[in-house]
PDB file of C-alpha atoms and ligand atoms in Angstrom:
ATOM      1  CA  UNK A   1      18.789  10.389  12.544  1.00 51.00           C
ATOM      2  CA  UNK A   2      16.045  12.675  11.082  1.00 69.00           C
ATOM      3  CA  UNK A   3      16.391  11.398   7.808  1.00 92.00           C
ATOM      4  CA  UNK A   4      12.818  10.519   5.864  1.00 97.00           C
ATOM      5  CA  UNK A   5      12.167   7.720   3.166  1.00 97.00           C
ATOM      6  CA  UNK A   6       8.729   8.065   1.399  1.00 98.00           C
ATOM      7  CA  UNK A   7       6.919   5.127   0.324  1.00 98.00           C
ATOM      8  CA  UNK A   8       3.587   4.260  -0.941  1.00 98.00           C
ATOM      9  CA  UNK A   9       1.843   1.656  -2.743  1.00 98.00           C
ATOM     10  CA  UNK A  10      -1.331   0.657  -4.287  1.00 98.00           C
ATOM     11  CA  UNK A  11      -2.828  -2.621  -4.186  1.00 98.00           C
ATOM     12  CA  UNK A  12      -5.293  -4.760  -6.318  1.00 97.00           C
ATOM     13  CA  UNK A  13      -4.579  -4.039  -9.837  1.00 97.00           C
ATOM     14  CA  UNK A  14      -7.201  -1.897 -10.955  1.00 98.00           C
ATOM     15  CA  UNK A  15      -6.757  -0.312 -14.245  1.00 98.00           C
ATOM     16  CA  UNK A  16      -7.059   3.501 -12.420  1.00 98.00           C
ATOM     17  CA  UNK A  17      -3.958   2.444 -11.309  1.00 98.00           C
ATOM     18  CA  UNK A  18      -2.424   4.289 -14.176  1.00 98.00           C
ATOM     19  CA  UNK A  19      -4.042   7.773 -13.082  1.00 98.00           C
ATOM     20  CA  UNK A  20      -2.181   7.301 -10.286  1.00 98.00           C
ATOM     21  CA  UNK A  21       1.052   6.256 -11.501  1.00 98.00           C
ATOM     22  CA  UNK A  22       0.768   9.204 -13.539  1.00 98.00           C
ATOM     23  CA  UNK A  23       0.058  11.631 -10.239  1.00 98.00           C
ATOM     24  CA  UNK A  24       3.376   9.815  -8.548  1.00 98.00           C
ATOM     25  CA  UNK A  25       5.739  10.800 -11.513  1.00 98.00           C
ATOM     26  CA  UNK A  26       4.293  14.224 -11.598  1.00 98.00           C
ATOM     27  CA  UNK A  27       5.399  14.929  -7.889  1.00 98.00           C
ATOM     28  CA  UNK A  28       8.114  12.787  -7.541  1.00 98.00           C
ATOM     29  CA  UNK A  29       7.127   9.710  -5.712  1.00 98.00           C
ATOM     30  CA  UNK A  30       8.379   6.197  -5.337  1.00 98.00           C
ATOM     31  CA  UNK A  31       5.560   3.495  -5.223  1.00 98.00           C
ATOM     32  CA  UNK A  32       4.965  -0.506  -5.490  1.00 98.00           C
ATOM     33  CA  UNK A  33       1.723  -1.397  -7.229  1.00 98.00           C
ATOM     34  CA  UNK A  34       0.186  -4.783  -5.785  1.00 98.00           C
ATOM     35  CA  UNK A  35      -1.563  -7.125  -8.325  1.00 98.00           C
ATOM     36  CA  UNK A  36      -3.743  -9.749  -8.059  1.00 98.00           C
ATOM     37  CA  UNK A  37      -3.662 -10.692 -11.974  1.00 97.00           C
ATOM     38  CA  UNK A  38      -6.909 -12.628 -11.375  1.00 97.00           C
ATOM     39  CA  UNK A  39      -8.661 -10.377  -8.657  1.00 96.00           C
ATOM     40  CA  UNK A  40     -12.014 -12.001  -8.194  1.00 97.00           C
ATOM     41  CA  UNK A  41     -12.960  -8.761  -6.607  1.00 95.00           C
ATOM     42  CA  UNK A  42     -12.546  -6.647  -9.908  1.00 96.00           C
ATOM     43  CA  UNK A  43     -14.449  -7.268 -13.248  1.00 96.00           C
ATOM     44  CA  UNK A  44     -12.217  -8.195 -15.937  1.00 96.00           C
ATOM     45  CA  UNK A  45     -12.688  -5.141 -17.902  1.00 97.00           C
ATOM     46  CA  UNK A  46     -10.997  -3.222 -14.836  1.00 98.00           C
ATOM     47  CA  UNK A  47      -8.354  -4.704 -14.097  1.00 97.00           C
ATOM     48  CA  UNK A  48      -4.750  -3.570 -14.993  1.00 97.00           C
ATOM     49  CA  UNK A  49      -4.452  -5.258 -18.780  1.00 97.00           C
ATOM     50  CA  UNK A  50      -0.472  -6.890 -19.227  1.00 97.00           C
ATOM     51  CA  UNK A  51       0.918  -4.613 -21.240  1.00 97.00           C
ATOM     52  CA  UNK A  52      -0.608  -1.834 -18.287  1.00 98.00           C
ATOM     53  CA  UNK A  53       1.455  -3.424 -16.004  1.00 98.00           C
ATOM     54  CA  UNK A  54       4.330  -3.791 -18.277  1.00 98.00           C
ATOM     55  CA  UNK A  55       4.394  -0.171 -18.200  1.00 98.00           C
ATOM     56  CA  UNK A  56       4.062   0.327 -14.701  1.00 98.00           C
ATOM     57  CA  UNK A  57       6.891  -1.742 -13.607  1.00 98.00           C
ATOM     58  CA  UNK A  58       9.295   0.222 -16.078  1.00 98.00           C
ATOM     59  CA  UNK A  59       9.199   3.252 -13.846  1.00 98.00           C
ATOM     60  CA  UNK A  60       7.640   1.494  -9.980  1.00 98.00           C
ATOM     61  CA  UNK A  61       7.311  -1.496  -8.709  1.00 98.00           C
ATOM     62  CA  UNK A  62       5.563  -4.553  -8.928  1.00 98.00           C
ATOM     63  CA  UNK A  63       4.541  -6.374  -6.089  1.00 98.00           C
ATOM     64  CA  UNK A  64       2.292  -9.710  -5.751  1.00 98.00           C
ATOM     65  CA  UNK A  65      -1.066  -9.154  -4.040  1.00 98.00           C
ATOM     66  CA  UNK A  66      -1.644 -13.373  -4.732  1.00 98.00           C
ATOM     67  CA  UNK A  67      -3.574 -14.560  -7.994  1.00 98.00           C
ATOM     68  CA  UNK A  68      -7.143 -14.281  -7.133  1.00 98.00           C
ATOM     69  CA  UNK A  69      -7.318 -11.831  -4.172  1.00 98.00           C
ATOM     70  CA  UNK A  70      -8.523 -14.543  -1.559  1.00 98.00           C
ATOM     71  CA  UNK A  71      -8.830 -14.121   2.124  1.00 98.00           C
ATOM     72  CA  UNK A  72      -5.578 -16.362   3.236  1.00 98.00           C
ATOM     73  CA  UNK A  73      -7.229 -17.596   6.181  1.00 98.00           C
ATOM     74  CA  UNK A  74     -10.240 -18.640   4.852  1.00 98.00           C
ATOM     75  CA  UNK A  75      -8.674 -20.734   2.471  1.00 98.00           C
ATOM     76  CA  UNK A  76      -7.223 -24.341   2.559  1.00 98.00           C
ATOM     77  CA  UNK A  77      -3.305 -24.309   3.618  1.00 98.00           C
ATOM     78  CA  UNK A  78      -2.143 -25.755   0.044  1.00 98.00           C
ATOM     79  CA  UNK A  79      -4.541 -22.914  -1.762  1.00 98.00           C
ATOM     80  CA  UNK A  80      -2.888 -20.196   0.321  1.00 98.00           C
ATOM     81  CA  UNK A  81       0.331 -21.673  -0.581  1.00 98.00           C
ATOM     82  CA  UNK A  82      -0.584 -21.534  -3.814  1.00 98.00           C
ATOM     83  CA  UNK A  83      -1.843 -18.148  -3.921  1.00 98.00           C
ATOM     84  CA  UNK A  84       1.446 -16.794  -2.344  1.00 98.00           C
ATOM     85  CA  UNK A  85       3.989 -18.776  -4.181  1.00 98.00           C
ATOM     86  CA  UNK A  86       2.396 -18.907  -7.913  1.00 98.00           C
ATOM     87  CA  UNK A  87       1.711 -15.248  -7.550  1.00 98.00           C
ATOM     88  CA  UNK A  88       5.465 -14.333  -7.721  1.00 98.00           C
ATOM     89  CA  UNK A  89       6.259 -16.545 -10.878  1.00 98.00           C
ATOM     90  CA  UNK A  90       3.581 -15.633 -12.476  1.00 98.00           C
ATOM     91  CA  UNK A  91       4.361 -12.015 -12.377  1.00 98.00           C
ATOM     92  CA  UNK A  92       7.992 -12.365 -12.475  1.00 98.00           C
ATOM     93  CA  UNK A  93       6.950 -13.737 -16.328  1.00 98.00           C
ATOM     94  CA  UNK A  94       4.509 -11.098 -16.929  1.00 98.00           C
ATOM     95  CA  UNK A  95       7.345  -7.914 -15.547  1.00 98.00           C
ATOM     96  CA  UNK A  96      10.705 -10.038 -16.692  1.00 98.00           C
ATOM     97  CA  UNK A  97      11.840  -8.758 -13.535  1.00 96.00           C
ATOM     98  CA  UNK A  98      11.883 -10.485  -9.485  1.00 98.00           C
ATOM     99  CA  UNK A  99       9.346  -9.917  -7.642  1.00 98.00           C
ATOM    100  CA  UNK A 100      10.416  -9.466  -3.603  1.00 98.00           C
ATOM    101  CA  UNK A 101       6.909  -7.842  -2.188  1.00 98.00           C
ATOM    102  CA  UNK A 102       4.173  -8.954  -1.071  1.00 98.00           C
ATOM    103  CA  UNK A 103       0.748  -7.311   0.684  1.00 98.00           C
ATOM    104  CA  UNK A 104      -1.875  -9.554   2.442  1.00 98.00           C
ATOM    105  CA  UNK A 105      -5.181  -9.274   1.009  1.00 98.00           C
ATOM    106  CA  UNK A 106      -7.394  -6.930   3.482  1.00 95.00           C
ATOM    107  CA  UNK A 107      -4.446  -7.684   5.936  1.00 95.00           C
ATOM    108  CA  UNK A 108      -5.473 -10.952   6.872  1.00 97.00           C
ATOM    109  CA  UNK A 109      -3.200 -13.404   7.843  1.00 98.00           C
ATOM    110  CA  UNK A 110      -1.506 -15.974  10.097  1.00 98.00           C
ATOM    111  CA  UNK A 111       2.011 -16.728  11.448  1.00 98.00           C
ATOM    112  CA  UNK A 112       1.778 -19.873   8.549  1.00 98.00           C
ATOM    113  CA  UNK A 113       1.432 -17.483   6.009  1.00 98.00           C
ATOM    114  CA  UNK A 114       4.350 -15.231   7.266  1.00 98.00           C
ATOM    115  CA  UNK A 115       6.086 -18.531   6.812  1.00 98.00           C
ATOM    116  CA  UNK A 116       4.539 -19.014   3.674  1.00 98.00           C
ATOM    117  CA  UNK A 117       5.528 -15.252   2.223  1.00 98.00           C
ATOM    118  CA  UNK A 118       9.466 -16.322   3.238  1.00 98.00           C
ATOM    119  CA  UNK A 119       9.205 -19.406   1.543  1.00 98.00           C
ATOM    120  CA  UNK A 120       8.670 -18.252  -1.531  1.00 98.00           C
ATOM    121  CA  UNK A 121      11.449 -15.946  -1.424  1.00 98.00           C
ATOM    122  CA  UNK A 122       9.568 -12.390  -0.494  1.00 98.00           C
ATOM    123  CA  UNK A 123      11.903  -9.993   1.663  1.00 98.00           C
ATOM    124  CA  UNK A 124       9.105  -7.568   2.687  1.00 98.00           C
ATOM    125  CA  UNK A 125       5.176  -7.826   3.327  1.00 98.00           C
ATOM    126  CA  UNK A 126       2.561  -5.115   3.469  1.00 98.00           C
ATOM    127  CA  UNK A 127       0.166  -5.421   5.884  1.00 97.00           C
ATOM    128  CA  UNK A 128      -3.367  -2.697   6.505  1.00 93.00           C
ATOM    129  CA  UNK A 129      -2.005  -1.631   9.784  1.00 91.00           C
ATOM    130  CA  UNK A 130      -1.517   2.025   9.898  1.00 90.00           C
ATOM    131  CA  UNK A 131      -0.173   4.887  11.944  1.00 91.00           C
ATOM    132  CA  UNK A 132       3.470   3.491  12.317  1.00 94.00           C
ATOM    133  CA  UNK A 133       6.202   6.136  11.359  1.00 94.00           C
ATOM    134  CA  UNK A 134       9.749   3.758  11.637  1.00 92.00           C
ATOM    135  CA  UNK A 135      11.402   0.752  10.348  1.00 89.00           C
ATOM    136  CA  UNK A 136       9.732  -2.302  10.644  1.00 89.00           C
ATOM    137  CA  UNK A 137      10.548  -4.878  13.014  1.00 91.00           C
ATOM    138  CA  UNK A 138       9.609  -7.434  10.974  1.00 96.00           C
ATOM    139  CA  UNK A 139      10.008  -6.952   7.237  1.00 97.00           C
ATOM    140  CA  UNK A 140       6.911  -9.368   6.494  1.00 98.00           C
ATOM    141  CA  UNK A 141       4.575  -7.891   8.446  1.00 98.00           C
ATOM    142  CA  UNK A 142       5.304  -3.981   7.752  1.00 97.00           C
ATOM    143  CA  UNK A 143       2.838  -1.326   8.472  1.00 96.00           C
ATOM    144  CA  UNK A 144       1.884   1.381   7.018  1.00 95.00           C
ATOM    145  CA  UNK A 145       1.592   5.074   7.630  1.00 94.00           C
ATOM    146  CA  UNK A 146      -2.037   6.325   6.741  1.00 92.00           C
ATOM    147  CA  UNK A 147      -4.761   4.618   4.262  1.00 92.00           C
ATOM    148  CA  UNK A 148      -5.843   6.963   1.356  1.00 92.00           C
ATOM    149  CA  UNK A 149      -9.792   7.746   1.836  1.00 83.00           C
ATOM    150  CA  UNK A 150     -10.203   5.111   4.686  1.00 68.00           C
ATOM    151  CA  UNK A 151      -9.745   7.323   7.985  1.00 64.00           C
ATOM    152  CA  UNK A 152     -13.316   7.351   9.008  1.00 56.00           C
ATOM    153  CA  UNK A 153     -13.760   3.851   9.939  1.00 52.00           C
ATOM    154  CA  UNK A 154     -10.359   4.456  12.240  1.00 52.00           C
ATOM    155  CA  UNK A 155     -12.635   6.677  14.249  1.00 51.00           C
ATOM    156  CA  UNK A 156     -12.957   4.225  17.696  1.00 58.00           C
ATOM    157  CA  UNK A 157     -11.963   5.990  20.679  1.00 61.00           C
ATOM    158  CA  UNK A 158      -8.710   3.987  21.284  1.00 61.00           C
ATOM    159  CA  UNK A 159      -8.048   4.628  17.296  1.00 75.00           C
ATOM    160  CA  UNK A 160      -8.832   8.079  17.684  1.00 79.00           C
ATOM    161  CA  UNK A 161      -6.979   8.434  21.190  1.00 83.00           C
ATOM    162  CA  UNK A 162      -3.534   6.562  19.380  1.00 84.00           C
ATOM    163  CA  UNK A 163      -4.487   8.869  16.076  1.00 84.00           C
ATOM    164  CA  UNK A 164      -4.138  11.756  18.093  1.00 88.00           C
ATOM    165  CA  UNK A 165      -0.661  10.991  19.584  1.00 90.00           C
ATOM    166  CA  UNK A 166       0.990  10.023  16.448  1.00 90.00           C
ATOM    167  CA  UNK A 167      -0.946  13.177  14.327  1.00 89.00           C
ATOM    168  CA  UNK A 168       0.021  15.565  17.046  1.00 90.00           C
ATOM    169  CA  UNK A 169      -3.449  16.638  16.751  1.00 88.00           C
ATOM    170  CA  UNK A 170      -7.008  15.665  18.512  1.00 87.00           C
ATOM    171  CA  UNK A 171      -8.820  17.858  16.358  1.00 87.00           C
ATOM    172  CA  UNK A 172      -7.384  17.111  13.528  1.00 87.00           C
ATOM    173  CA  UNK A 173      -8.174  13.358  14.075  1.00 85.00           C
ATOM    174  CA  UNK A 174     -11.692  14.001  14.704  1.00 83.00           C
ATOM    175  CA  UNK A 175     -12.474  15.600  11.478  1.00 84.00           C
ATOM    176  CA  UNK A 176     -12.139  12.701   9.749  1.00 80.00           C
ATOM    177  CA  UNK A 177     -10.282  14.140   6.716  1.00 88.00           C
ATOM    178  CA  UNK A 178      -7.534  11.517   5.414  1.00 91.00           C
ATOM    179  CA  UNK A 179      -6.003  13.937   3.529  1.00 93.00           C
ATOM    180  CA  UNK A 180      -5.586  16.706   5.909  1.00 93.00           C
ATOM    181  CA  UNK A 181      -4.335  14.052   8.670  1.00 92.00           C
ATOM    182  CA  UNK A 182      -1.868  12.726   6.093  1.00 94.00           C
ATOM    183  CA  UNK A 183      -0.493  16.258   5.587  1.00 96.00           C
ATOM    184  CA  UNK A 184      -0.239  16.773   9.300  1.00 94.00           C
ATOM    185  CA  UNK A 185       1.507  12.867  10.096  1.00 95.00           C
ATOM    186  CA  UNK A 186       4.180  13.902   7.072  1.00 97.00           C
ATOM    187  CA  UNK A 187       4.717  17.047   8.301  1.00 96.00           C
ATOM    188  CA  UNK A 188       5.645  15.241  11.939  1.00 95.00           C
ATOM    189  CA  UNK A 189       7.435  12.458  10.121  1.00 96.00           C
ATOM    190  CA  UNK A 190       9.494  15.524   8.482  1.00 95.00           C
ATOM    191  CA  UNK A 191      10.980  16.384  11.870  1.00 92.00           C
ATOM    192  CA  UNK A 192      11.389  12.793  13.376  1.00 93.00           C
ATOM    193  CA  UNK A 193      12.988  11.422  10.246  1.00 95.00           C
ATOM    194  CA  UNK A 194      11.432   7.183   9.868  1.00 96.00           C
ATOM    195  CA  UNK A 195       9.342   5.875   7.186  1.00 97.00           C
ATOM    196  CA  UNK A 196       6.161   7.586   5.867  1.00 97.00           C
ATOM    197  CA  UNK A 197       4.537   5.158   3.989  1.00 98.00           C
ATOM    198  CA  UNK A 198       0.947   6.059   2.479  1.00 97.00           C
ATOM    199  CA  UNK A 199      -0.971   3.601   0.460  1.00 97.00           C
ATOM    200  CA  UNK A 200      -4.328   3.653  -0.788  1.00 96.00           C
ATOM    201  CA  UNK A 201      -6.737   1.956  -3.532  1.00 97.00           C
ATOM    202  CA  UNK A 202      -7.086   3.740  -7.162  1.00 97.00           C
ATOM    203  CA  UNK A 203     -10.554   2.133  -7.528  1.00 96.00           C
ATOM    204  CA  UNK A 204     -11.807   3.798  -3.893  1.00 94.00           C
ATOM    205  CA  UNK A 205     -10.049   7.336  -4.785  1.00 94.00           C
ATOM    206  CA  UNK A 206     -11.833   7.006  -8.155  1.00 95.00           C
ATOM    207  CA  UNK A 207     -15.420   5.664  -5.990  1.00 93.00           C
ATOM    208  CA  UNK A 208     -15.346   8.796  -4.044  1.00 91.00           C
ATOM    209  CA  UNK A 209     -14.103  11.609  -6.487  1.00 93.00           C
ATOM    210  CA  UNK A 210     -11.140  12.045  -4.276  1.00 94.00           C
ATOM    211  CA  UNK A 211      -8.631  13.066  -6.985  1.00 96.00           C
ATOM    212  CA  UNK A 212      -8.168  16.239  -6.429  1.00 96.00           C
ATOM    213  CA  UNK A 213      -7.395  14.935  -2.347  1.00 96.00           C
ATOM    214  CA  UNK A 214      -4.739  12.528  -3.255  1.00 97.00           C
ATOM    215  CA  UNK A 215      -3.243  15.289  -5.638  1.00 98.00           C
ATOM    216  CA  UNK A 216      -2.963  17.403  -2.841  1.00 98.00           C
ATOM    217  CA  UNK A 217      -1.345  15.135  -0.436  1.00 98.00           C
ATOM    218  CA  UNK A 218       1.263  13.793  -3.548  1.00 98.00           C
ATOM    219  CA  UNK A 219       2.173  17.037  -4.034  1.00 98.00           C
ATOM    220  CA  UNK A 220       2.727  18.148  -0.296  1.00 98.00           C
ATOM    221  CA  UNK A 221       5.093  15.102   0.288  1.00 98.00           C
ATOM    222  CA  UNK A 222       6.236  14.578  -3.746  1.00 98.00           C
ATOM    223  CA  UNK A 223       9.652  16.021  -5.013  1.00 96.00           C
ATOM    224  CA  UNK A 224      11.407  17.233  -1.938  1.00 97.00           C
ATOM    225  CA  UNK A 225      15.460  17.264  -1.898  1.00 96.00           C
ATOM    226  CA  UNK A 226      15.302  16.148   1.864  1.00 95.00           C
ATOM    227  CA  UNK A 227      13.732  12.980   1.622  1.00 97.00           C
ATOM    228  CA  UNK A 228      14.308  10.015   0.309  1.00 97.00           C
ATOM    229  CA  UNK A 229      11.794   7.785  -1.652  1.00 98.00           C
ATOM    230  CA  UNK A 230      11.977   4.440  -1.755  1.00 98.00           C
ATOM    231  CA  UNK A 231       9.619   1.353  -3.431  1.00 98.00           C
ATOM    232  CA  UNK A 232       8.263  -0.544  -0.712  1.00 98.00           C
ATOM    233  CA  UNK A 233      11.054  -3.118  -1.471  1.00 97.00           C
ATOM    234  CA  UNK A 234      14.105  -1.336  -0.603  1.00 96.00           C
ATOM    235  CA  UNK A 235      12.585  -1.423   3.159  1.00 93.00           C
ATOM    236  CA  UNK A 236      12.784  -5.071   3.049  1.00 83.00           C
ATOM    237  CA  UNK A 237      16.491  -4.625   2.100  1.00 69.00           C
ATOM    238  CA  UNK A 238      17.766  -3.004   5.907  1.00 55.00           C
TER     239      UNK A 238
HETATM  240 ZN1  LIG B 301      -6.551  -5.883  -1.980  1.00 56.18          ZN
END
């Protein structure tokens, strides 16, 4: 089996969003956008507007990153709830479409929540961890593949030592550079068939001018006859 399914998403909502949505059709990529339609975290005036979203979901998919962006275990059990389950509805109205993914704000969570997430009637759940390559074994708690702009603080020697292994590359790892070490992991993932999922934030590529990075990654992994991309969604389908 050395078939490949690219995925990526993109979570919080931010109106940059687009820019990359844009990128993703020009190579040929799949992608699920996570929104938070009342993300304390971003100012009003940046976050993805409704009819934005609209958009988006006519060509990728939508996927519920909970209403206000809260830290699900440093909330109250009912306001997690909350969070999880009025997320969907909410932008099930907003899309006119179901909404079957969900993605843990900064990856926080707790078995109750992965209770929670079934509940209300997700089949797959993004979580931050990173460096996995396959399938995962539990739909709602999937991993990713590699963070856009985010490998330096990775750099830990046990991070570093298990970066190495699944890079193919100790050097490579030690640089630092997200998108070389992307190239390099899809590149492996190429050969070993799995899942290559990257993900990233359109607000942190835009913080640190890293267009023209994320370009060149897209287009290294965009629009290839072998592989197979796939919304995060369709993982949660086995
Ligand atoms: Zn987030």
């Amino acid at each position: 089996m050395t078939r490949l399914t690219v995925t990526t998403s993109w979570d919080d909502g931010h109106r940059h969003d687009t820019l990359v949505a844009d990128m993703l059709r020009q190579h040929g990529l799949a992608g699920t956008f996570y929104i938070a339609p009342d993300n304390v975290e971003i100012a009003p005036a940046d976050r993805l507007s409704a009819t934005a979203v609209r958009d988006l979901s006519a060509d990728f998919e939508i996927g519920s990153h909970t209403l206000s962006h809260p830290v699900l275990t440093r909330v109250p059990r009912p306001r997690a709830e909350r969070e999880i389950t009025d997320s969907k509805k909410v932008i099930e109205d907003l899309v006119g479409k179901p909404v079957t993914t969900f993605c843990y704000p900064r990856g926080m969570y707790a078995p109750e929540h992965v209770d929670m997430v079934a509940r209300a009637g997700y089949t797959y759940a993004r979580t931050v961890r990173t460096l996995a390559t396959g399938i995962a074994d539990n739909p709602l708690e999937a991993p990713t593949s590699l963070e856009t702009g985010r490998f330096a603080r990775q750099r830990m020697v046990v991070d570093v030592v298990r970066a190495a292994r699944v890079v193919g590359s100790t050097s490579l790892v030690r640089t630092g550079r997200w998108d070389d070490i992307a190239i390099a992991l899809f590149d492996r993932c190429r050969a070993t068939g799995g899942v290559y999922h990257l993900w990233g934030h359109s607000w942190v590529v835009s913080d640190r001018a890293e267009w023209a990075r994320l370009d060149r990654v897209l287009a290294h992994i965009g629009g290839r006859p072998e592989v197979t991309y796939a919304v995060n969604g369709a993982l949660g389908r086995g």
